[in-house]
Amino acid sequence: MDPRDSQAFEILVREHADMLMAYLRAMAWNDALVEDAFQEAIIVAWRRLPDFDRSRPFAPWLRGIARNTLLGLARKQQRRHEIAGEAAVLHIEERLARIESTPADRFADRLQPLMDCMQRLAPDQREAVELIYAQSLDPRVAAVTAGTTDETFRKRLYRARLQLSECLRIKGFLTGAPA
Amino acid sequence: MSTDHDHQREPSADERLVHGLLASLAADHAERQDGRVRAAIARIDRHSSVLARLGRFGVARFAAAGALAATLTIAVVLSIGPATNSAYATLQSISNRLATGNRSYRQTIVLTNRDGTDSLREAMVDVGTGRRFVFAIDLDALPMGPRTPGNGGARMQPGVAPPGATQPGMRGENGPPPRPGARGRRGPEHGDRPRADGSMPRGQDGPGLGDRHGAPPIAWGFDGAEYWQIDLAGHVTRSSDPMSMRDPMPLMSGPSSDQDSENDDEELLTLQPLLDRLESGFDLTVVTGTQARTAEGEPLVVIEATLRPEVNAAARPKMAQDEPKDREGPSIRKGRRGMRAPPLPTRVRLVANARTNELVSVVADWPDGSRFLRRIVVERVAPRAFDDAWFSPERHAPLAPPQTRGG
């Protein structure tokens, strides 16, 4: 590996890692599959770097590789049915491209509207999101921690995600323009 | 991180996106991301170091694309999980890329019988100019007898087999052929004789020469204009589409509706993609100090790939779950149109011309990991003295004149 290419590639990967992870997680709900796809996508991207048109943005190119890698892995693991459908994938890609166009240094900085929406959640829903996503608890452990049943907790989390989606839409975060 | 979602309904695209974005909330998100990137870069570095060592000899595309044929079997075997590269797709790639130059390869598969004995399957792959190739199963042990001397390699008529002849392309290794009726063998039963129409009786259950749809294919090729396949009954099938052909050897699958078409064309064409494929599950070592050379004096490079224990362990429970214990023979097919890859070999040894990177041999071993496969060897051999007509089906037919079917 040419050291300069290697360093440049690593910088690019680190810059886009958050986006890539969000994209893969949006496409597949299976953590192990997502982790494998993340690794493989970076390796495939490195291998195909000579084919990358440097006059074009890196992120869509990387997402294309990641999408194909994930689909290939899912097929091999007979999990294709767990992957988002084509229309959903297109939707996700459009939204991510929109988020990327937001002026900010880091991907995390572009997610401020999400943080704002989090604050608007009902306390039990916010707790559910924090237990699952911030503390990375197993859902059953999270349910116990929240003092409720698995089923109730799952519904609470589901409603929280819907609320966040709606809030982000209102903010124009998912639609491009404030409602 | 949760994998939980409401399984009663399909999450919307926005809900999926929110789920993906929320992942960045994890308290240890930055640390995890750093670990992921480091791991990926480390894999790239490790792989590149192997290639860099190869680079001393000049990493380039194969000088002769005939070598691609040698990667066929091994590439299929190395497919992890349900195969996404069918042998047909591979051959299509080969046919699209073949350069000039005659090459011959011998492919040997050692199968493990249920009674513990081994059986051999052998085939020859001849590659010529104009993208032509012939993949022919070694039929010298056919009940109908060996090739007839002085008859252009044609075979003797069915029914004139010498006493003790064995079934097509399969013999006991280092000793007498397996006893008649021995279980676990693939293809027609040992001692079976062709039917009146020349077709062979079907074997017990596995893929192989015992075909479910008439006489088994015995040779397959491309004559420069069309793909063809000829079966034991002498039927010739011609087509412009190799995907329409049937399986000439075990480990090959029929056309799959589940192919990863994105990469198939390129994946198997060079040494580097083969190493890439190995790298995901194997530790690669460039064996140095061998100073080995080809018969022509070309330096050789030897690469040993050893299956990582964690990969092996991860594969076993799935295999055990998928394969009923009382099932006869291999479980390499999950259906008629698809194929589940056999278990990964424990060790793969690649020998390549160090100057051209053309594969000289590939040996994959399953010392104790498979109830079916023991070893696959693909080795380049001295090109046979084949002429242009060698790439036509007629040269590989049983004695009876071939009958042509529409393709």
Coordinates of N, CA and C in Angstrom, one line a residue, chain A:
Chain A
M1 N 0.8 -1.2 0.0 CA 0.0 0.0 0.0 C 0.9 1.2 0.0
D2 N 0.7 2.1 -0.9 CA 1.4 3.4 -0.9 C 1.0 4.1 0.4
P3 N 2.0 4.5 1.2 CA 1.7 5.1 2.5 C 0.9 6.4 2.3
R4 N 1.1 7.2 1.3 CA 0.3 8.4 1.1 C -1.1 8.0 0.8
D5 N -1.3 7.1 -0.1 CA -2.7 6.6 -0.4 C -3.3 6.0 0.8
S6 N -2.6 5.3 1.5 CA -3.1 4.6 2.7 C -3.6 5.7 3.7
Q7 N -2.8 6.7 3.9 CA -3.2 7.7 4.9 C -4.4 8.5 4.4
A8 N -4.4 8.8 3.1 CA -5.5 9.6 2.6 C -6.8 8.7 2.7
F9 N -6.6 7.5 2.4 CA -7.8 6.6 2.4 C -8.3 6.5 3.8
E10 N -7.4 6.3 4.8 CA -7.9 6.2 6.2 C -8.6 7.5 6.6
I11 N -8.1 8.6 6.2 CA -8.7 9.9 6.6 C -10.1 9.9 6.0
L12 N -10.2 9.5 4.7 CA -11.5 9.5 4.1 C -12.5 8.6 4.8
V13 N -12.0 7.4 5.1 CA -12.8 6.5 5.8 C -13.3 7.0 7.1
R14 N -12.4 7.6 7.9 CA -12.8 8.1 9.2 C -13.8 9.2 9.1
E15 N -13.6 10.0 8.0 CA -14.5 11.1 7.8 C -15.9 10.6 7.5
H16 N -16.0 9.5 6.8 CA -17.3 9.0 6.4 C -17.8 7.8 7.2
A17 N -17.1 7.4 8.2 CA -17.5 6.2 9.0 C -18.8 6.4 9.7
D18 N -19.1 7.5 10.2 CA -20.4 7.7 10.9 C -21.6 7.6 9.9
M19 N -21.4 8.2 8.8 CA -22.4 8.2 7.8 C -22.6 6.7 7.3
L20 N -21.5 6.1 7.1 CA -21.5 4.7 6.6 C -22.3 3.8 7.6
M21 N -21.9 4.0 8.8 CA -22.6 3.1 9.9 C -24.1 3.4 9.9
A22 N -24.4 4.7 9.9 CA -25.8 5.0 9.9 C -26.6 4.4 8.7
Y23 N -25.9 4.5 7.6 CA -26.5 4.0 6.3 C -26.7 2.5 6.5
L24 N -25.7 1.8 6.9 CA -25.8 0.3 7.0 C -26.9 -0.1 8.0
R25 N -26.9 0.6 9.1 CA -27.9 0.3 10.2 C -29.3 0.6 9.7
A26 N -29.4 1.6 8.9 CA -30.7 1.9 8.4 C -31.2 0.8 7.4
M27 N -30.2 0.3 6.7 CA -30.6 -0.8 5.7 C -30.9 -2.1 6.4
A28 N -30.1 -2.4 7.4 CA -30.2 -3.7 8.0 C -30.3 -3.6 9.5
W29 N -31.2 -4.3 10.1 CA -31.4 -4.2 11.6 C -30.5 -5.2 12.3
N30 N -29.8 -6.0 11.6 CA -29.0 -7.0 12.3 C -27.6 -6.4 12.5
D31 N -27.2 -6.4 13.8 CA -25.9 -5.7 14.1 C -24.7 -6.5 13.6
A32 N -24.7 -7.8 13.7 CA -23.6 -8.6 13.2 C -23.4 -8.4 11.7
L33 N -24.5 -8.4 11.0 CA -24.5 -8.2 9.5 C -23.9 -6.8 9.2
V34 N -24.3 -5.8 9.9 CA -23.9 -4.4 9.7 C -22.4 -4.3 10.0
E35 N -21.9 -5.0 11.1 CA -20.5 -4.9 11.4 C -19.7 -5.5 10.3
D36 N -20.1 -6.7 9.8 CA -19.4 -7.4 8.7 C -19.4 -6.5 7.5
A37 N -20.5 -6.0 7.2 CA -20.6 -5.2 5.9 C -19.7 -3.9 6.0
F38 N -19.7 -3.4 7.2 CA -18.8 -2.2 7.4 C -17.4 -2.5 7.0
Q39 N -16.9 -3.6 7.6 CA -15.5 -4.0 7.4 C -15.3 -4.3 5.9
E40 N -16.2 -5.1 5.3 CA -16.0 -5.6 4.0 C -16.1 -4.4 3.0
A41 N -17.0 -3.5 3.3 CA -17.1 -2.3 2.4 C -15.9 -1.5 2.3
I42 N -15.2 -1.3 3.5 CA -14.0 -0.5 3.5 C -12.9 -1.2 2.7
I43 N -12.8 -2.5 2.9 CA -11.8 -3.3 2.1 C -12.1 -3.2 0.6
V44 N -13.3 -3.4 0.3 CA -13.7 -3.4 -1.2 C -13.4 -2.0 -1.7
A45 N -13.7 -1.0 -0.9 CA -13.5 0.4 -1.4 C -12.0 0.6 -1.6
W46 N -11.2 0.1 -0.7 CA -9.7 0.3 -0.9 C -9.3 -0.4 -2.2
R47 N -9.8 -1.6 -2.4 CA -9.4 -2.3 -3.6 C -9.8 -1.6 -4.9
R48 N -11.0 -1.0 -4.8 CA -11.5 -0.3 -6.0 C -11.1 1.2 -6.1
L49 N -10.4 1.6 -5.1 CA -10.0 3.0 -5.1 C -9.5 3.5 -6.4
P50 N -8.7 2.8 -7.2 CA -8.2 3.3 -8.5 C -9.3 3.5 -9.4
D51 N -10.5 2.9 -9.2 CA -11.6 3.2 -10.1 C -12.4 4.4 -9.7
F52 N -12.1 4.9 -8.6 CA -13.0 6.0 -8.1 C -12.6 7.3 -8.8
D53 N -13.7 7.9 -9.3 CA -13.5 9.2 -10.1 C -13.4 10.3 -9.0
R54 N -12.2 10.8 -8.9 CA -11.9 11.8 -7.8 C -12.6 13.1 -8.0
S55 N -13.2 13.3 -9.2 CA -13.9 14.6 -9.4 C -15.3 14.5 -8.8
R56 N -15.7 13.3 -8.3 CA -17.0 13.1 -7.8 C -16.9 12.9 -6.3
P57 N -18.0 13.1 -5.6 CA -18.0 13.0 -4.1 C -17.8 11.5 -3.7
F58 N -17.1 11.4 -2.6 CA -16.7 10.0 -2.1 C -17.9 9.3 -1.5
A59 N -18.7 10.0 -0.7 CA -19.8 9.4 0.1 C -20.7 8.5 -0.8
P60 N -21.3 9.1 -1.9 CA -22.2 8.2 -2.6 C -21.5 7.0 -3.2
W61 N -20.3 7.1 -3.6 CA -19.5 6.0 -4.1 C -19.3 4.9 -3.0
L62 N -19.0 5.4 -1.8 CA -18.8 4.5 -0.7 C -20.1 3.8 -0.3
R63 N -21.2 4.6 -0.4 CA -22.5 4.0 -0.1 C -22.9 2.9 -1.1
G64 N -22.5 3.2 -2.4 CA -22.8 2.2 -3.4 C -22.1 0.9 -3.1
I65 N -20.9 1.0 -2.7 CA -20.1 -0.2 -2.4 C -20.7 -0.9 -1.2
A66 N -21.0 -0.1 -0.2 CA -21.6 -0.6 1.1 C -22.9 -1.3 0.8
R67 N -23.7 -0.8 -0.1 CA -25.0 -1.4 -0.4 C -24.8 -2.7 -1.0
N68 N -23.9 -2.8 -2.0 CA -23.7 -4.1 -2.7 C -23.1 -5.1 -1.7
T69 N -22.2 -4.6 -0.9 CA -21.5 -5.5 0.0 C -22.5 -6.1 1.0
L70 N -23.4 -5.2 1.5 CA -24.4 -5.7 2.5 C -25.4 -6.7 1.8
L71 N -25.8 -6.3 0.6 CA -26.7 -7.2 -0.1 C -26.1 -8.6 -0.3
G72 N -24.8 -8.6 -0.7 CA -24.1 -9.8 -1.0 C -24.0 -10.6 0.3
L73 N -23.6 -10.0 1.4 CA -23.5 -10.7 2.7 C -24.9 -11.3 3.1
A74 N -25.9 -10.4 2.9 CA -27.2 -10.8 3.4 C -27.7 -12.1 2.6
R75 N -27.4 -12.1 1.3 CA -27.7 -13.2 0.5 C -27.0 -14.5 1.0
K76 N -25.7 -14.3 1.3 CA -24.9 -15.5 1.7 C -25.5 -16.0 3.0
Q77 N -25.9 -15.1 3.9 CA -26.4 -15.5 5.2 C -27.9 -15.7 5.2
Q78 N -28.5 -15.7 4.0 CA -29.9 -15.9 3.8 C -30.7 -15.0 4.7
R79 N -30.3 -13.7 4.7 CA -31.0 -12.7 5.4 C -31.4 -11.5 4.5
R80 N -31.5 -11.9 3.3 CA -31.9 -10.8 2.3 C -33.2 -10.2 2.7
H81 N -34.1 -11.0 3.3 CA -35.4 -10.4 3.6 C -35.4 -9.4 4.7
E82 N -34.2 -9.3 5.4 CA -34.1 -8.4 6.5 C -33.6 -7.0 6.0
I83 N -33.2 -7.0 4.8 CA -32.7 -5.7 4.2 C -33.8 -4.8 3.7
A84 N -33.6 -3.5 3.8 CA -34.6 -2.6 3.4 C -34.9 -2.8 1.9
G85 N -36.1 -2.6 1.4 CA -36.4 -2.7 0.0 C -35.8 -1.6 -0.8
E86 N -35.9 -1.8 -2.1 CA -35.2 -0.8 -3.0 C -35.7 0.6 -2.8
A87 N -37.0 0.8 -2.7 CA -37.5 2.1 -2.5 C -37.1 2.7 -1.2
A88 N -37.0 1.9 -0.2 CA -36.6 2.5 1.1 C -35.1 2.8 1.1
V89 N -34.3 2.0 0.4 CA -32.9 2.3 0.3 C -32.7 3.6 -0.5
L90 N -33.4 3.8 -1.5 CA -33.3 5.1 -2.3 C -33.7 6.3 -1.4
H91 N -34.7 6.1 -0.7 CA -35.2 7.1 0.3 C -34.1 7.4 1.3
I92 N -33.5 6.4 1.9 CA -32.5 6.6 2.9 C -31.3 7.3 2.2
E93 N -30.9 6.9 1.0 CA -29.8 7.5 0.4 C -30.0 9.0 0.1
E94 N -31.2 9.3 -0.3 CA -31.6 10.7 -0.6 C -31.5 11.6 0.7
R95 N -32.0 11.0 1.8 CA -32.0 11.7 3.0 C -30.5 11.9 3.5
L96 N -29.8 10.9 3.4 CA -28.4 11.0 3.9 C -27.6 12.0 3.0
A97 N -27.9 12.0 1.7 CA -27.2 13.0 0.9 C -27.6 14.4 1.3
R98 N -28.8 14.5 1.7 CA -29.3 15.9 2.1 C -28.6 16.2 3.4
I99 N -28.5 15.3 4.3 CA -27.9 15.6 5.6 C -26.4 15.9 5.4
E100 N -25.8 15.2 4.4 CA -24.4 15.5 4.2 C -24.2 16.9 3.6
S101 N -25.2 17.4 3.0 CA -25.0 18.8 2.3 C -25.2 19.9 3.4
T102 N -25.6 19.5 4.6 CA -25.7 20.5 5.7 C -24.2 20.9 6.0
P103 N -24.0 22.2 6.1 CA -22.7 22.7 6.5 C -22.3 22.3 7.9
A104 N -21.3 21.6 8.0 CA -20.7 21.2 9.4 C -19.4 20.5 9.1
D105 N -18.6 20.4 10.2 CA -17.3 19.8 10.0 C -17.5 18.2 10.1
R106 N -18.3 17.8 11.0 CA -18.5 16.4 11.3 C -19.9 15.9 11.0
F107 N -20.0 14.6 10.8 CA -21.4 14.1 10.6 C -22.2 14.3 11.8
A108 N -21.6 14.1 13.0 CA -22.3 14.2 14.2 C -22.9 15.6 14.4
D109 N -22.1 16.6 14.0 CA -22.6 18.0 14.1 C -23.8 18.2 13.3
R110 N -24.0 17.4 12.2 CA -25.2 17.6 11.4 C -26.4 17.0 12.0
L111 N -26.2 16.3 13.1 CA -27.4 15.6 13.7 C -28.0 16.4 14.8
Q112 N -27.7 17.7 14.9 CA -28.2 18.5 16.0 C -29.8 18.5 16.0
P113 N -30.4 18.6 14.8 CA -31.9 18.5 14.8 C -32.4 17.2 15.5
L114 N -31.7 16.1 15.4 CA -32.1 14.9 16.0 C -32.0 15.0 17.5
M115 N -30.9 15.7 18.0 CA -30.8 15.9 19.4 C -31.9 16.8 19.9
D116 N -32.2 17.8 19.2 CA -33.3 18.7 19.6 C -34.6 17.9 19.7
C117 N -34.9 17.0 18.7 CA -36.1 16.3 18.7 C -36.1 15.3 19.9
M118 N -34.9 14.8 20.3 CA -34.9 13.9 21.4 C -35.4 14.6 22.7
Q119 N -35.1 15.9 22.8 CA -35.5 16.6 24.0 C -37.0 16.8 24.0
R120 N -37.7 16.7 22.9 CA -39.1 16.8 22.8 C -39.9 15.6 23.1
L121 N -39.2 14.5 23.2 CA -39.9 13.2 23.4 C -40.4 13.2 24.8
A122 N -41.5 12.4 25.0 CA -42.0 12.2 26.3 C -40.9 11.5 27.1
P123 N -40.9 11.7 28.4 CA -39.8 11.2 29.3 C -39.6 9.7 29.1
D124 N -40.7 8.9 29.1 CA -40.5 7.5 29.0 C -40.0 7.0 27.7
Q125 N -40.4 7.8 26.6 CA -39.8 7.5 25.3 C -38.3 7.8 25.2
R126 N -38.0 9.0 25.8 CA -36.6 9.4 25.7 C -35.7 8.4 26.5
E127 N -36.3 8.0 27.6 CA -35.6 7.0 28.4 C -35.3 5.7 27.6
A128 N -36.4 5.3 26.9 CA -36.2 4.1 26.1 C -35.1 4.2 25.0
V129 N -35.1 5.4 24.4 CA -34.1 5.6 23.3 C -32.7 5.7 24.0
E130 N -32.6 6.3 25.1 CA -31.3 6.4 25.7 C -30.8 5.0 26.2
L131 N -31.7 4.2 26.7 CA -31.3 2.9 27.2 C -30.8 2.0 26.1
I132 N -31.5 2.1 25.0 CA -31.1 1.3 23.8 C -30.0 1.8 23.0
Y133 N -30.1 3.1 22.7 CA -29.1 3.6 21.8 C -27.9 4.2 22.5
A134 N -28.1 4.9 23.6 CA -26.9 5.6 24.2 C -26.2 4.6 25.1
Q135 N -27.0 3.8 25.8 CA -26.3 2.8 26.7 C -26.1 1.5 26.1
S136 N -26.7 1.3 24.9 CA -26.5 0.0 24.2 C -27.0 -1.2 25.0
L137 N -28.0 -1.1 25.8 CA -28.5 -2.2 26.6 C -29.3 -3.2 25.7
D138 N -29.3 -4.4 26.1 CA -30.2 -5.4 25.5 C -31.6 -5.0 25.7
P139 N -32.5 -5.1 24.8 CA -33.9 -4.7 25.0 C -34.6 -5.2 26.2
R140 N -34.2 -6.5 26.5 CA -34.9 -7.1 27.7 C -34.3 -6.5 29.0
V141 N -33.1 -6.2 29.0 CA -32.4 -5.6 30.2 C -33.0 -4.1 30.3
A142 N -33.1 -3.5 29.1 CA -33.6 -2.1 29.1 C -35.0 -2.1 29.6
A143 N -35.8 -3.1 29.3 CA -37.2 -3.1 29.7 C -37.3 -3.2 31.3
V144 N -36.4 -4.1 31.8 CA -36.3 -4.3 33.2 C -35.9 -3.0 33.9
T145 N -34.9 -2.4 33.3 CA -34.4 -1.1 33.8 C -35.4 0.0 33.8
A146 N -36.3 0.0 32.8 CA -37.3 1.0 32.7 C -38.5 0.6 33.5
G147 N -38.5 -0.6 34.1 CA -39.6 -1.1 35.0 C -40.8 -1.4 34.3
T148 N -40.7 -2.0 33.1 CA -41.9 -2.4 32.3 C -41.6 -3.7 31.6
T149 N -42.6 -4.1 30.9 CA -42.5 -5.4 30.2 C -41.8 -5.2 28.8
D150 N -41.4 -6.4 28.3 CA -40.7 -6.3 27.0 C -41.6 -5.7 26.0
E151 N -42.8 -6.1 26.0 CA -43.8 -5.7 24.9 C -44.0 -4.2 25.0
T152 N -44.3 -3.7 26.3 CA -44.5 -2.3 26.4 C -43.3 -1.5 26.1
F153 N -42.1 -2.0 26.4 CA -40.9 -1.3 26.1 C -40.7 -1.2 24.6
R154 N -41.0 -2.3 23.9 CA -40.8 -2.3 22.5 C -41.7 -1.3 21.8
K155 N -43.0 -1.3 22.3 CA -43.9 -0.3 21.7 C -43.5 1.1 22.0
R156 N -43.0 1.3 23.2 CA -42.5 2.7 23.6 C -41.4 3.1 22.7
L157 N -40.5 2.2 22.4 CA -39.3 2.5 21.5 C -39.8 2.8 20.1
Y158 N -40.7 2.0 19.7 CA -41.3 2.2 18.3 C -41.9 3.5 18.2
R159 N -42.7 3.9 19.2 CA -43.4 5.2 19.2 C -42.4 6.3 19.2
A160 N -41.3 6.1 20.0 CA -40.3 7.1 20.1 C -39.6 7.4 18.7
R161 N -39.4 6.3 18.0 CA -38.8 6.5 16.6 C -39.7 7.2 15.7
L162 N -41.0 6.8 15.8 CA -42.0 7.5 15.0 C -42.1 9.0 15.3
Q163 N -42.0 9.3 16.6 CA -42.0 10.7 17.0 C -40.8 11.5 16.5
L164 N -39.7 10.8 16.6 CA -38.5 11.4 16.1 C -38.5 11.7 14.6
S165 N -39.1 10.7 13.9 CA -39.2 10.8 12.4 C -40.1 12.0 12.1
E166 N -41.2 12.1 12.8 CA -42.1 13.2 12.6 C -41.5 14.5 12.9
C167 N -40.8 14.6 14.0 CA -40.2 15.8 14.4 C -39.1 16.3 13.4
L168 N -38.4 15.3 12.9 CA -37.4 15.6 11.9 C -38.0 16.1 10.6
R169 N -39.1 15.5 10.3 CA -39.8 15.9 9.1 C -40.2 17.4 9.2
I170 N -40.8 17.7 10.4 CA -41.3 19.1 10.6 C -40.1 20.1 10.5
K171 N -39.0 19.6 11.0 CA -37.8 20.5 11.0 C -37.2 20.6 9.6
G172 N -37.7 19.8 8.7 CA -37.2 19.8 7.3 C -35.9 19.0 7.2
F173 N -35.6 18.3 8.3 CA -34.4 17.5 8.3 C -34.5 16.3 7.3
L174 N -35.7 15.7 7.2 CA -35.9 14.6 6.4 C -36.6 14.9 5.1
T175 N -37.0 16.2 4.9 CA -37.7 16.5 3.7 C -37.1 17.6 2.9
G176 N -36.1 18.3 3.5 CA -35.4 19.3 2.8 C -36.0 20.7 3.0
A177 N -37.2 20.8 3.5 CA -37.7 22.1 3.8 C -38.7 22.0 4.9
P178 N -38.6 23.0 5.8 CA -39.5 23.0 7.0 C -41.0 22.9 6.5
A179 N -41.8 22.1 7.3 CA -43.2 22.0 6.9 C -43.9 23.3 7.3

